[in-house]
Tab-separated table of C-alpha atoms and ligand atoms in Angstrom:
chain	number	residue	atom	x	y	z
V	2	MET	CA	-0.049	-0.100	0.084
V	3	SER	CA	1.640	3.382	-0.711
V	4	ASP	CA	2.517	6.044	1.226
V	5	ASN	CA	-0.779	8.752	0.646
V	6	THR	CA	-3.493	5.477	0.832
V	7	SER	CA	-1.704	4.826	4.116
V	8	LEU	CA	-2.580	8.421	5.559
V	9	ARG	CA	-5.768	8.440	5.019
V	10	PRO	CA	-8.551	8.205	8.037
V	11	ILE	CA	-8.128	4.780	9.594
V	12	ALA	CA	-11.340	4.127	11.481
V	13	VAL	CA	-11.842	1.717	14.785
V	14	THR	CA	-13.670	-0.249	12.442
V	15	ARG	CA	-14.524	-1.054	8.990
V	16	SER	CA	-17.675	-3.627	8.046
V	17	SER	CA	-17.353	-6.347	5.889
V	18	MET	CA	-19.670	-7.085	2.727
V	19	ALA	CA	-18.977	-9.850	0.961
V	20	PRO	CA	-19.028	-8.887	-3.445
V	21	LEU	CA	-21.986	-7.331	-4.231
V	22	ASP	CA	-22.318	-9.981	-7.477
V	23	GLU	CA	-23.037	-12.645	-4.570
V	24	TYR	CA	-25.235	-10.103	-2.988
V	25	VAL	CA	-27.250	-9.098	-5.830
V	26	ALA	CA	-28.241	-12.789	-6.901
V	27	GLU	CA	-28.788	-13.727	-4.172
V	28	ILE	CA	-31.570	-10.688	-3.265
V	29	ALA	CA	-32.878	-10.809	-7.017
V	30	PRO	CA	-35.807	-14.287	-6.468
V	31	LEU	CA	-36.960	-11.642	-4.021
V	32	TRP	CA	-38.441	-9.630	-6.552
V	33	GLU	CA	-40.435	-12.223	-8.018
V	34	SER	CA	-41.904	-13.965	-4.539
V	35	ARG	CA	-42.411	-10.411	-3.145
V	36	TRP	CA	-41.467	-12.057	0.215
V	37	LEU	CA	-40.040	-9.926	2.784
V	38	THR	CA	-40.088	-10.409	5.253
V	39	ASN	CA	-41.670	-13.177	8.044
V	40	ARG	CA	-39.247	-16.561	7.888
V	41	GLY	CA	-38.690	-16.265	4.651
V	42	GLU	CA	-36.443	-18.507	2.286
V	43	LYS	CA	-33.427	-16.682	3.850
V	44	HIS	CA	-33.894	-16.046	6.823
V	45	ARG	CA	-34.955	-20.045	6.929
V	46	GLN	CA	-31.420	-20.746	4.808
V	47	LEU	CA	-29.787	-18.337	7.050
V	48	GLU	CA	-30.790	-19.980	10.542
V	49	ALA	CA	-29.309	-23.453	8.709
V	50	ASP	CA	-26.759	-21.933	8.227
V	51	LEU	CA	-25.590	-20.935	11.105
V	52	GLN	CA	-27.550	-23.823	13.081
V	53	ALA	CA	-23.834	-25.605	10.573
V	54	TYR	CA	-21.945	-23.349	11.651
V	55	LEU	CA	-22.690	-22.589	15.394
V	56	GLN	CA	-23.711	-26.259	15.616
V	57	SER	CA	-25.858	-25.281	18.037
V	58	PRO	CA	-29.524	-27.244	18.042
V	59	HIS	CA	-31.048	-23.837	17.255
V	60	ALA	CA	-30.473	-20.669	16.176
V	61	SER	CA	-33.044	-17.653	16.433
V	62	LEU	CA	-32.412	-14.735	13.740
V	63	PHE	CA	-33.475	-11.398	14.921
V	64	THR	CA	-33.684	-7.492	14.122
V	65	ASN	CA	-30.591	-7.202	16.205
V	66	GLY	CA	-28.305	-8.246	19.484
V	67	HIS	CA	-30.218	-6.424	21.742
V	68	ALA	CA	-34.083	-7.075	20.912
V	69	ALA	CA	-32.559	-10.752	21.419
V	70	LEU	CA	-31.435	-10.044	25.039
V	71	GLU	CA	-33.796	-8.581	25.913
V	72	CYS	CA	-36.657	-11.677	24.264
V	73	ALA	CA	-34.899	-14.259	25.532
V	74	LEU	CA	-34.395	-12.540	29.515
V	75	GLU	CA	-38.480	-12.606	28.593
V	76	ALA	CA	-38.891	-16.001	26.924
V	77	LEU	CA	-37.089	-18.700	30.017
V	78	ASN	CA	-40.191	-16.918	31.883
V	79	LEU	CA	-38.111	-16.681	35.030
V	80	PRO	CA	-39.265	-14.805	38.094
V	81	ALA	CA	-40.423	-10.829	37.695
V	82	GLY	CA	-38.074	-8.421	38.869
V	83	GLY	CA	-35.589	-11.017	40.071
V	84	GLU	CA	-31.340	-10.184	40.440
V	85	ILE	CA	-29.164	-10.941	37.870
V	86	ILE	CA	-25.543	-11.060	38.472
V	87	THR	CA	-23.766	-9.447	35.364
V	88	THR	CA	-20.262	-7.400	34.578
V	89	PRO	CA	-20.538	-4.076	34.767
V	90	PHE	CA	-16.792	-4.167	31.482
V	91	THR	CA	-19.436	-4.827	28.807
V	92	PHE	CA	-21.240	-2.244	26.375
V	93	ALA	CA	-24.875	-0.676	27.159
V	94	SER	CA	-27.113	-3.467	25.889
V	95	THR	CA	-26.159	-5.983	28.040
V	96	THR	CA	-26.935	-3.958	31.166
V	97	HIS	CA	-29.800	-1.642	30.020
V	98	ALA	CA	-31.684	-5.511	28.897
V	99	ILE	CA	-31.541	-6.451	32.188
V	100	THR	CA	-32.979	-3.515	33.882
V	101	ARG	CA	-35.635	-2.815	30.304
V	102	LYS	CA	-37.125	-6.516	31.433
V	103	GLY	CA	-38.260	-5.020	35.289
V	104	PHE	CA	-34.417	-7.217	36.195
V	105	THR	CA	-32.332	-4.825	38.555
V	106	PRO	CA	-28.907	-5.875	37.750
V	107	VAL	CA	-26.030	-6.986	40.296
V	108	PHE	CA	-22.487	-6.132	39.141
V	109	ALA	CA	-19.983	-8.382	39.628
V	110	ASP	CA	-15.842	-7.815	39.359
V	111	ILE	CA	-14.056	-9.381	36.742
V	112	LYS	CA	-10.962	-11.014	35.481
V	113	PRO	CA	-7.513	-8.991	35.425
V	114	THR	CA	-6.379	-11.120	32.490
V	115	ASP	CA	-9.468	-11.795	30.247
V	116	TYR	CA	-11.960	-9.773	31.436
V	117	THR	CA	-14.758	-11.417	32.335
V	118	LEU	CA	-16.523	-12.144	34.434
V	119	ASP	CA	-15.116	-13.709	38.144
V	120	PRO	CA	-16.902	-16.861	39.010
V	121	GLU	CA	-15.520	-16.606	42.287
V	122	LYS	CA	-17.056	-13.015	43.099
V	123	ILE	CA	-20.563	-14.563	41.872
V	124	GLU	CA	-21.314	-16.429	44.652
V	125	GLU	CA	-21.205	-13.811	47.559
V	126	LEU	CA	-23.863	-11.723	45.299
V	127	ILE	CA	-26.103	-14.685	45.405
V	128	THR	CA	-29.670	-13.703	47.305
V	129	PRO	CA	-32.972	-15.819	47.594
V	130	ASN	CA	-33.373	-13.088	44.632
V	131	THR	CA	-30.269	-13.645	41.984
V	132	VAL	CA	-33.042	-15.355	39.625
V	133	ALA	CA	-29.854	-15.592	36.840
V	134	ILE	CA	-26.344	-14.611	35.483
V	135	MET	CA	-25.769	-12.973	32.757
V	136	PRO	CA	-21.281	-13.026	31.258
V	137	VAL	CA	-20.326	-11.348	28.280
V	138	HIS	CA	-17.402	-13.139	26.168
V	139	VAL	CA	-16.078	-9.573	25.803
V	140	TYR	CA	-13.729	-8.972	23.463
V	141	GLY	CA	-14.427	-12.988	21.676
V	142	SER	CA	-12.254	-13.848	25.268
V	143	LEU	CA	-13.928	-17.084	26.540
V	144	CYS	CA	-15.623	-16.894	30.415
V	145	ASP	CA	-14.705	-19.281	32.798
V	146	THR	CA	-18.486	-21.563	31.736
V	147	ASP	CA	-17.718	-24.538	33.792
V	148	ALA	CA	-17.134	-22.489	37.401
V	149	ILE	CA	-19.614	-20.548	35.923
V	150	GLU	CA	-22.586	-23.329	35.227
V	151	ALA	CA	-21.207	-24.808	37.995
V	152	ILE	CA	-22.438	-22.546	39.930
V	153	ALA	CA	-26.381	-21.726	38.626
V	154	LYS	CA	-26.803	-25.792	38.675
V	155	LYS	CA	-25.949	-25.701	42.600
V	156	HIS	CA	-28.071	-22.284	42.851
V	157	ASN	CA	-30.334	-22.857	39.616
V	158	LEU	CA	-30.301	-19.907	37.813
V	159	LYS	CA	-30.668	-19.475	34.496
V	160	VAL	CA	-27.340	-18.505	32.442
V	161	ILE	CA	-27.467	-16.182	29.732
V	162	TYR	CA	-24.143	-15.745	27.685
V	163	ASP	CA	-23.334	-12.031	25.899
V	164	ALA	CA	-21.950	-13.624	23.610
V	165	ALA	CA	-22.026	-10.708	20.831
V	166	HIS	CA	-18.339	-10.437	19.774
V	167	ALA	CA	-18.380	-14.624	20.219
V	168	PHE	CA	-19.238	-15.453	16.781
V	169	GLY	CA	-16.577	-18.216	15.724
V	170	VAL	CA	-15.325	-18.822	19.434
V	171	LYS	CA	-14.111	-21.861	20.008
V	172	ARG	CA	-12.515	-24.124	22.823
V	173	GLN	CA	-11.446	-27.605	22.223
V	174	GLY	CA	-13.400	-27.304	19.720
V	175	VAL	CA	-16.338	-26.660	20.764
V	176	SER	CA	-18.642	-23.409	20.156
V	177	ALA	CA	-19.326	-20.615	21.763
V	178	ALA	CA	-23.481	-20.917	21.291
V	179	THR	CA	-23.475	-24.244	23.362
V	180	PHE	CA	-23.033	-22.715	26.770
V	181	GLY	CA	-25.222	-22.116	28.950
V	182	ASP	CA	-29.139	-22.047	28.359
V	183	VAL	CA	-28.896	-19.106	26.462
V	184	SER	CA	-26.100	-17.169	23.757
V	185	MET	CA	-26.749	-14.177	22.210
V	186	PHE	CA	-24.694	-12.492	19.567
V	187	SER	CA	-24.493	-9.496	17.492
V	188	PHE	CA	-24.537	-9.281	13.938
V	189	HIS	CA	-24.200	-6.215	13.656
V	190	ALA	CA	-22.152	-4.346	10.738
V	191	THR	CA	-19.238	-3.591	12.915
V	192	LYS	CA	-19.070	-7.554	14.386
V	193	VAL	CA	-17.541	-10.268	12.568
V	194	PHE	CA	-20.102	-12.001	10.839
V	195	ASN	CA	-22.455	-9.247	9.771
V	196	THR	CA	-26.208	-8.718	8.473
V	197	ILE	CA	-26.349	-5.406	8.671
V	198	GLU	CA	-28.391	-5.042	11.938
V	199	GLY	CA	-28.869	-8.328	13.254
V	200	GLY	CA	-29.252	-11.218	16.214
V	201	GLY	CA	-29.618	-14.312	17.205
V	202	LEU	CA	-29.839	-16.328	19.715
V	203	THR	CA	-28.557	-20.564	20.151
V	204	PHE	CA	-29.490	-22.733	22.420
V	205	THR	CA	-30.995	-26.628	22.886
V	206	ASP	CA	-34.648	-26.694	24.737
V	207	ASP	CA	-37.705	-27.071	21.731
V	208	GLU	CA	-39.959	-25.441	23.904
V	209	LEU	CA	-37.643	-22.376	23.770
V	210	ALA	CA	-37.404	-21.915	20.408
V	211	THR	CA	-41.376	-22.240	20.039
V	212	ARG	CA	-41.414	-19.265	22.780
V	213	LEU	CA	-39.069	-17.600	20.732
V	214	ASP	CA	-40.599	-17.239	17.307
V	215	GLU	CA	-44.142	-16.347	18.551
V	216	TRP	CA	-42.364	-13.888	21.273
V	217	LYS	CA	-40.637	-11.912	17.349
V	218	ASN	CA	-44.180	-12.211	16.098
V	219	PHE	CA	-45.841	-10.742	18.142
V	220	GLY	CA	-46.762	-13.550	20.528
V	221	ILE	CA	-49.052	-15.016	17.480
V	222	ALA	CA	-48.498	-18.985	17.443
V	223	SER	CA	-48.215	-21.684	14.361
V	224	ASP	CA	-52.445	-21.871	14.601
V	225	GLY	CA	-53.135	-17.939	13.897
V	226	GLN	CA	-53.870	-17.976	17.802
V	227	THR	CA	-51.972	-14.656	19.461
V	228	VAL	CA	-51.162	-16.450	22.820
V	229	PHE	CA	-49.288	-13.031	24.954
V	230	ALA	CA	-48.295	-10.477	24.022
V	231	GLY	CA	-44.599	-10.117	21.804
V	232	GLY	CA	-43.435	-7.794	20.570
V	233	ASN	CA	-41.881	-7.286	16.719
V	234	GLY	CA	-37.811	-8.740	16.197
V	235	LYS	CA	-38.023	-10.497	12.591
V	236	MET	CA	-34.862	-10.491	10.932
V	237	ASN	CA	-35.815	-9.216	7.627
V	238	GLU	CA	-35.290	-11.301	3.913
V	239	PHE	CA	-32.560	-8.530	2.641
V	240	CYS	CA	-30.302	-8.932	6.138
V	241	ALA	CA	-30.648	-12.139	5.618
V	242	ALA	CA	-29.423	-12.899	2.404
V	243	MET	CA	-26.474	-10.488	3.834
V	244	GLY	CA	-25.964	-13.106	6.498
V	245	ILE	CA	-26.083	-15.921	4.100
V	246	CYS	CA	-23.320	-14.327	1.872
V	247	ASN	CA	-21.260	-12.932	4.536
V	248	LEU	CA	-21.059	-16.229	5.912
V	249	ARG	CA	-19.394	-17.777	3.200
V	250	HIS	CA	-17.002	-15.726	3.528
V	251	ILE	CA	-16.429	-16.342	7.644
V	252	GLU	CA	-12.746	-18.343	6.838
V	253	GLU	CA	-11.212	-15.989	5.447
V	254	GLU	CA	-12.818	-12.948	7.291
V	255	ILE	CA	-11.344	-14.161	10.521
V	256	ALA	CA	-8.378	-15.309	8.505
V	257	LYS	CA	-7.489	-11.800	7.513
V	258	ARG	CA	-8.317	-10.586	11.345
V	259	LYS	CA	-5.715	-13.261	12.471
V	260	HIS	CA	-3.053	-12.026	10.222
V	261	ALA	CA	-3.983	-8.089	11.655
V	262	PHE	CA	-3.824	-8.787	15.543
V	263	GLU	CA	-0.594	-10.826	14.957
V	264	HIS	CA	0.911	-8.321	13.358
V	265	TYR	CA	-0.203	-5.724	16.061
V	266	VAL	CA	1.261	-8.096	18.128
V	267	GLU	CA	5.006	-8.828	16.733
V	268	ARG	CA	4.923	-4.514	16.965
V	269	LEU	CA	3.383	-3.998	20.444
V	270	GLY	CA	4.404	-7.756	21.392
V	271	ASN	CA	7.575	-6.929	23.934
V	272	LEU	CA	6.658	-3.160	24.497
V	273	ASP	CA	7.061	-2.247	28.381
V	274	GLY	CA	4.144	-0.684	30.107
V	275	VAL	CA	1.439	-2.395	27.281
V	276	LYS	CA	-0.632	-5.659	27.710
V	277	LEU	CA	-1.704	-7.039	25.034
V	278	LEU	CA	-4.909	-9.262	24.830
V	279	GLU	CA	-3.949	-12.549	25.505
V	280	ILE	CA	-5.395	-16.220	23.804
V	281	PRO	CA	-4.954	-19.370	25.621
V	282	ASP	CA	-3.765	-22.362	22.577
V	283	ASP	CA	-6.881	-24.212	23.637
V	284	VAL	CA	-8.742	-21.066	22.441
V	285	GLU	CA	-9.988	-20.773	18.101
V	286	HIS	CA	-10.248	-17.365	17.907
V	287	ASN	CA	-12.368	-14.475	16.677
V	288	TYR	CA	-9.865	-12.010	16.101
V	289	ALA	CA	-12.812	-9.312	16.974
V	290	TYR	CA	-10.912	-6.279	19.178
V	291	PHE	CA	-7.613	-5.719	19.971
V	292	PRO	CA	-7.449	-3.871	22.933
V	293	VAL	CA	-4.601	-2.664	25.222
V	294	VAL	CA	-4.572	-1.950	28.544
V	295	PHE	CA	-1.595	0.594	29.868
V	296	GLU	CA	0.172	0.078	33.028
V	297	ASP	CA	-0.222	3.400	33.998
V	298	ALA	CA	-2.527	2.927	36.738
V	299	SER	CA	-4.112	6.455	36.037
V	300	HIS	CA	-5.544	6.981	33.319
V	301	THR	CA	-3.100	9.612	31.531
V	302	THR	CA	-1.601	7.569	28.997
V	303	ARG	CA	-4.594	5.720	27.567
V	304	ASP	CA	-6.035	8.888	27.138
V	305	GLU	CA	-3.009	11.201	25.488
V	306	VAL	CA	-2.403	7.662	22.822
V	307	ALA	CA	-6.351	7.998	21.930
V	308	ALA	CA	-5.555	12.442	21.379
V	309	ALA	CA	-2.589	11.087	19.789
V	310	LEU	CA	-3.578	8.868	17.589
V	311	ALA	CA	-6.757	10.899	16.724
V	312	ALA	CA	-4.956	14.043	16.160
V	313	GLN	CA	-3.676	12.148	12.783
V	314	ASP	CA	-7.572	11.269	12.724
V	315	ILE	CA	-7.035	6.888	13.493
V	316	PHE	CA	-9.665	6.479	15.888
V	317	ALA	CA	-9.423	4.163	18.793
V	318	ARG	CA	-12.036	3.207	21.160
V	319	LYS	CA	-12.208	3.552	24.878
V	320	TYR	CA	-13.964	0.234	25.214
V	321	PHE	CA	-15.539	-0.566	27.289
V	322	TYR	CA	-14.777	3.270	29.667
V	323	PRO	CA	-16.681	4.621	30.963
V	324	LEU	CA	-18.521	0.792	32.963
V	325	THR	CA	-22.572	0.349	32.860
V	326	SER	CA	-22.462	0.620	36.586
V	327	ASP	CA	-20.786	4.324	36.075
V	328	PHE	CA	-23.826	5.424	33.627
V	329	ALA	CA	-25.967	8.208	35.034
V	330	CYS	CA	-29.430	5.649	35.004
V	331	TYR	CA	-27.361	3.481	37.635
V	332	SER	CA	-24.194	4.961	39.648
V	333	ALA	CA	-26.683	6.110	41.458
V	334	ASP	CA	-27.195	3.105	43.152
V	335	PHE	CA	-23.586	1.816	42.918
V	336	SER	CA	-19.514	2.658	43.749
V	337	ALA	CA	-17.308	0.549	40.513
V	338	GLN	CA	-13.857	1.818	42.940
V	339	GLU	CA	-15.694	-0.072	45.839
V	340	GLU	CA	-17.594	-2.882	44.479
V	341	THR	CA	-16.090	-3.920	41.071
V	342	PRO	CA	-12.020	-2.019	41.917
V	343	ILE	CA	-11.170	-4.311	38.919
V	344	ALA	CA	-13.814	-3.187	36.079
V	345	HIS	CA	-12.935	-0.168	37.710
V	346	ASP	CA	-9.205	0.100	37.014
V	347	ILE	CA	-9.637	-1.528	33.979
V	348	ALA	CA	-11.752	0.414	32.112
V	349	GLU	CA	-9.425	3.997	33.162
V	350	ARG	CA	-7.067	1.521	31.271
V	351	VAL	CA	-7.717	0.872	28.145
V	352	LEU	CA	-7.844	1.576	24.821
V	353	THR	CA	-9.152	-0.468	22.055
V	354	LEU	CA	-7.454	-0.142	18.788
V	355	PRO	CA	-8.522	0.050	14.900
V	356	LEU	CA	-9.477	-3.455	14.186
V	357	TYR	CA	-10.898	-4.814	10.980
V	358	ALA	CA	-10.147	-7.191	7.754
V	359	GLU	CA	-8.911	-4.639	5.170
V	360	LEU	CA	-6.690	-3.170	7.775
V	361	SER	CA	-3.217	-2.445	5.483
V	362	ASP	CA	-0.229	-3.798	7.331
V	363	ALA	CA	0.806	-0.806	6.546
V	364	ASP	CA	-1.766	1.170	8.594
V	365	ILE	CA	-1.494	-0.996	12.082
V	366	ASP	CA	2.251	0.630	11.829
V	367	ARG	CA	1.518	3.523	11.716
V	368	ILE	CA	-0.852	3.334	14.631
V	369	CYS	CA	1.971	1.605	16.120
V	370	ASN	CA	4.423	3.802	15.775
V	371	VAL	CA	1.566	7.077	17.682
V	372	VAL	CA	1.732	3.938	20.545
V	373	ILE	CA	4.822	3.296	21.001
V	374	SER	CA	6.491	7.324	20.638
V	375	CYS	CA	3.216	8.130	23.287
V	376	VAL	CA	4.553	5.347	25.551
V	377	ASN	CA	7.576	5.521	25.496
V	378	ASN	CA	8.138	9.055	26.176
Y	30	LIG	C1	-21.661	-7.059	24.926
Y	30	LIG	C2	-22.974	-6.410	23.808
Y	30	LIG	N1	-23.913	-6.375	23.542
Y	30	LIG	C3	-24.485	-6.546	23.200
Y	30	LIG	C4	-24.648	-5.904	21.598
Y	30	LIG	C5	-26.129	-5.955	21.623
Y	30	LIG	O1	-25.502	-6.067	20.130
Y	30	LIG	P1	-26.976	-5.015	18.950
Y	30	LIG	O2	-25.641	-4.289	18.025
Y	30	LIG	O3	-26.382	-6.259	17.377
Y	30	LIG	O4	-27.723	-4.614	18.795
Y	30	LIG	C6	-23.590	-5.417	21.437
Y	30	LIG	C7	-23.345	-4.215	20.480
Y	30	LIG	O5	-22.498	-4.105	19.676
Y	30	LIG	C8	-22.271	-5.480	22.451
Y	30	LIG	O6	-20.880	-4.714	22.297
């Protein structure tokens, strides 16, 4: 890539799109069928393709990941108004879904190693009102699923994984989609796999499949009767067609991201003062994000690096800062500094650098030069 090209602005992410002619061929039959939504042919095909790819007996599609998460909370028939133990080190959606469905989020701390919910912090927060645990496979790092599910089993709690970041991730060959009672994947435009907007739930329970189908279609059952006050969460045929096309290229997508991730590691791996994401040997990762945690215990270095990058039209993201528990709508009830000190500390020091399939080595070099010069000064 020429120097000129590499001096363009670099966004934190860039959506991957299958070749245009492939998408056009996929959607062309819709002009004949005029079946644009409500479980059309593309919807049914994508569900089947995802069941196979994600190794799950059910993959239920939604308009977006957040709607899927809210729907899962409703369809699991959890006792109303209960407490759900979750992480504050996540995107707004996780905490908002809990609150919007009438549950109370109870924040537990994360592990300093991979930033996922720390199983050792869960049990002390369980009360007679606890109904579920909602961990997040943050940045595509898989939670300690064995430990979390053992606690859930002991206390008869449901486990709903926010797997928005974990599409395609496997541990010892086992897909992220197979853990807990339900897992939610986001197919948002910026994710490793996208359907423009979209989301999906994976699970094993056949009855849950029926309830979810009804929920996302106004509570209308297969016999046409309206059996409860459901919502509308149906993925349309154009989004499903995008998913079908993008899924054909998923291995290439992840391989390109892996290359970019490894180039970052080559450049920053030996830099004192930064901690990079570690990928366990038994995990097939999706390289969704490149978070860097600066050693400086204040947020100064992180903020300086972000500002120095922005001055060169390079847009990194303080992801996740602030913690969701520090949002104005939650902070009155909670002190992150005292109650989840590790999450508080990581949120102060983390910066997620640009990462997407088409990010060139030259652009990564440009980004790393700024990071290295800030950290060394
Ligand atoms: C951790 C996490 N949870 C939930 C969501 C919500 O997904 P969507 O944007 O598809 O509604 C996102 C999306 O960005 C996310 O990053």
